[in-house]
């Protein structure tokens, strides 16, 4: 196991058949019993507060608040004025569509950030491994 800053990197095997990650003490993949495996995997990638989790929470909250806002606006459509009711109806569905759009954007950003961090950490581990083998 190797500790660098707030990252713990431990050599783990990655099954090429099923994608399972397991310790290098095993001779076969515990999931599919395959014998073809390779690679370094980050076990405890980041000890600090992950931004991708914050983005996911914000996305969930945006979606829930948009749904609540839509329902609140639709609840008010009991007026005898048809134009007022139509305005509330359009506003309610507009709030819902906007919240879904914003939450999908936030979910996408969190997934991209998660993948970027994983790629950076794997590249760092691979580079350090090459440097250690070169010395």
Coordinates of C-alpha atoms in Angstrom, one line a residue:
X1 CA 0.0 0.0 0.0
X2 CA 1.3 3.4 -0.9
X3 CA 0.2 6.7 0.7
X4 CA 0.6 10.0 -1.1
X5 CA -1.0 13.1 0.3
X6 CA -4.7 12.2 0.8
X7 CA -4.6 9.2 -1.6
X8 CA -4.1 5.6 -0.6
X9 CA -3.0 3.5 -3.5
X10 CA -2.9 -0.3 -3.1
X11 CA -2.2 -2.8 -5.9
X12 CA -5.4 -4.6 -6.8
X13 CA -6.2 -6.8 -9.7
X14 CA -8.8 -5.9 -12.2
X15 CA -10.5 -8.8 -14.0
X16 CA -10.6 -8.3 -17.8
X17 CA -13.7 -10.6 -18.2
X18 CA -16.2 -9.3 -15.6
X19 CA -14.5 -6.1 -14.3
X20 CA -14.3 -7.2 -10.7
X21 CA -11.6 -5.7 -8.6
X22 CA -9.9 -7.9 -6.0
X23 CA -6.7 -8.2 -3.9
X24 CA -3.7 -9.6 -5.6
X25 CA -3.6 -12.5 -3.1
X26 CA -6.3 -14.3 -5.1
X27 CA -5.2 -16.4 -8.1
X28 CA -8.6 -16.2 -9.7
X29 CA -11.4 -13.7 -9.9
X30 CA -13.8 -14.4 -7.0
X31 CA -16.8 -13.5 -9.2
X32 CA -16.2 -15.3 -12.5
X33 CA -13.2 -17.5 -11.7
X34 CA -11.3 -15.9 -14.6
X35 CA -7.5 -15.9 -14.7
X36 CA -6.9 -12.8 -16.9
X37 CA -6.4 -9.7 -14.9
X38 CA -4.3 -6.6 -14.8
X39 CA -3.8 -3.1 -13.5
X40 CA -3.6 -0.8 -10.6
X41 CA -6.8 0.4 -9.0
X42 CA -7.3 3.2 -6.5
X43 CA -8.8 1.8 -3.3
X44 CA -9.4 4.9 -1.3
X45 CA -9.2 7.7 -3.9
X46 CA -9.8 10.9 -2.1
X47 CA -10.1 11.5 1.7
X48 CA -11.3 15.1 1.3
X49 CA -14.9 16.1 0.7
X50 CA -15.8 14.9 -2.8
X51 CA -17.2 17.6 -5.0
X52 CA -19.0 15.0 -7.1
X53 CA -21.1 13.9 -4.1
X54 CA -22.0 17.6 -3.5
X55 CA -23.1 17.9 -7.1
X56 CA -25.2 14.8 -6.8
X57 CA -26.9 16.1 -3.7
X58 CA -27.6 19.4 -5.3
X59 CA -29.1 17.6 -8.3
X60 CA -31.4 15.6 -6.1
X61 CA -32.4 18.7 -4.2
X62 CA -33.0 20.7 -7.4
X63 CA -35.2 17.9 -8.8
X64 CA -37.2 17.6 -5.5
X65 CA -37.7 21.4 -5.1
X66 CA -38.8 21.7 -8.7
X67 CA -41.3 18.9 -8.2
X68 CA -42.6 20.6 -5.0
X69 CA -42.8 23.9 -6.8
X70 CA -44.7 22.4 -9.6
X71 CA -47.2 20.8 -7.3
X72 CA -47.6 24.1 -5.3
X73 CA -48.3 26.0 -8.4
X74 CA -50.8 23.4 -9.7
X75 CA -52.5 23.4 -6.3
X76 CA -53.4 27.1 -6.8
X77 CA -55.3 26.5 -10.0
X78 CA -58.8 26.6 -8.3
X79 CA -59.5 30.2 -9.3
X80 CA -62.6 30.9 -11.4
X81 CA -60.3 33.0 -13.7
X82 CA -59.3 30.7 -16.5
X83 CA -56.3 32.8 -17.6
X84 CA -54.9 32.9 -14.1
X85 CA -55.2 29.1 -13.9
X86 CA -53.6 28.6 -17.3
X87 CA -50.7 30.9 -16.2
X88 CA -50.2 28.8 -13.0
X89 CA -50.3 25.6 -15.0
X90 CA -47.7 26.8 -17.5
X91 CA -45.5 28.1 -14.7
X92 CA -45.8 24.9 -12.8
X93 CA -44.7 22.7 -15.7
X94 CA -42.0 25.3 -16.6
X95 CA -40.6 25.0 -13.1
X96 CA -40.6 21.2 -13.4
X97 CA -38.9 21.2 -16.8
X98 CA -36.3 23.7 -15.6
X99 CA -35.5 21.7 -12.4
X100 CA -35.2 18.5 -14.4
X101 CA -32.8 20.1 -16.9
X102 CA -30.7 21.6 -14.1
X103 CA -30.6 18.3 -12.2
X104 CA -29.6 16.3 -15.3
X105 CA -26.8 18.9 -15.9
X106 CA -25.6 18.5 -12.3
X107 CA -25.7 14.7 -12.5
X108 CA -23.7 14.9 -15.7
X109 CA -21.1 17.2 -14.2
X110 CA -20.7 15.0 -11.1
X111 CA -20.2 11.9 -13.3
X112 CA -17.6 13.7 -15.5
X113 CA -15.7 14.9 -12.5
X114 CA -15.7 11.4 -10.9
X115 CA -14.3 9.9 -14.1
X116 CA -11.7 12.7 -14.5
X117 CA -10.5 12.1 -10.9
X118 CA -10.3 8.4 -11.4
X119 CA -8.3 8.8 -14.6
X120 CA -5.9 11.3 -13.0
X121 CA -5.3 9.0 -10.0
X122 CA -4.7 6.0 -12.2
X123 CA -2.3 7.9 -14.4
X124 CA -0.4 9.1 -11.2
X125 CA -0.2 5.5 -9.9
X126 CA 1.0 4.2 -13.2
X127 CA 3.6 7.0 -13.5
X128 CA 4.9 6.4 -10.0
X129 CA 5.1 2.6 -10.7
X130 CA 7.2 3.3 -13.8
X131 CA 9.5 5.6 -11.9
X132 CA 9.9 3.0 -9.1
X133 CA 10.7 0.3 -11.6
X134 CA 13.2 2.6 -13.4
X135 CA 15.2 3.2 -10.2

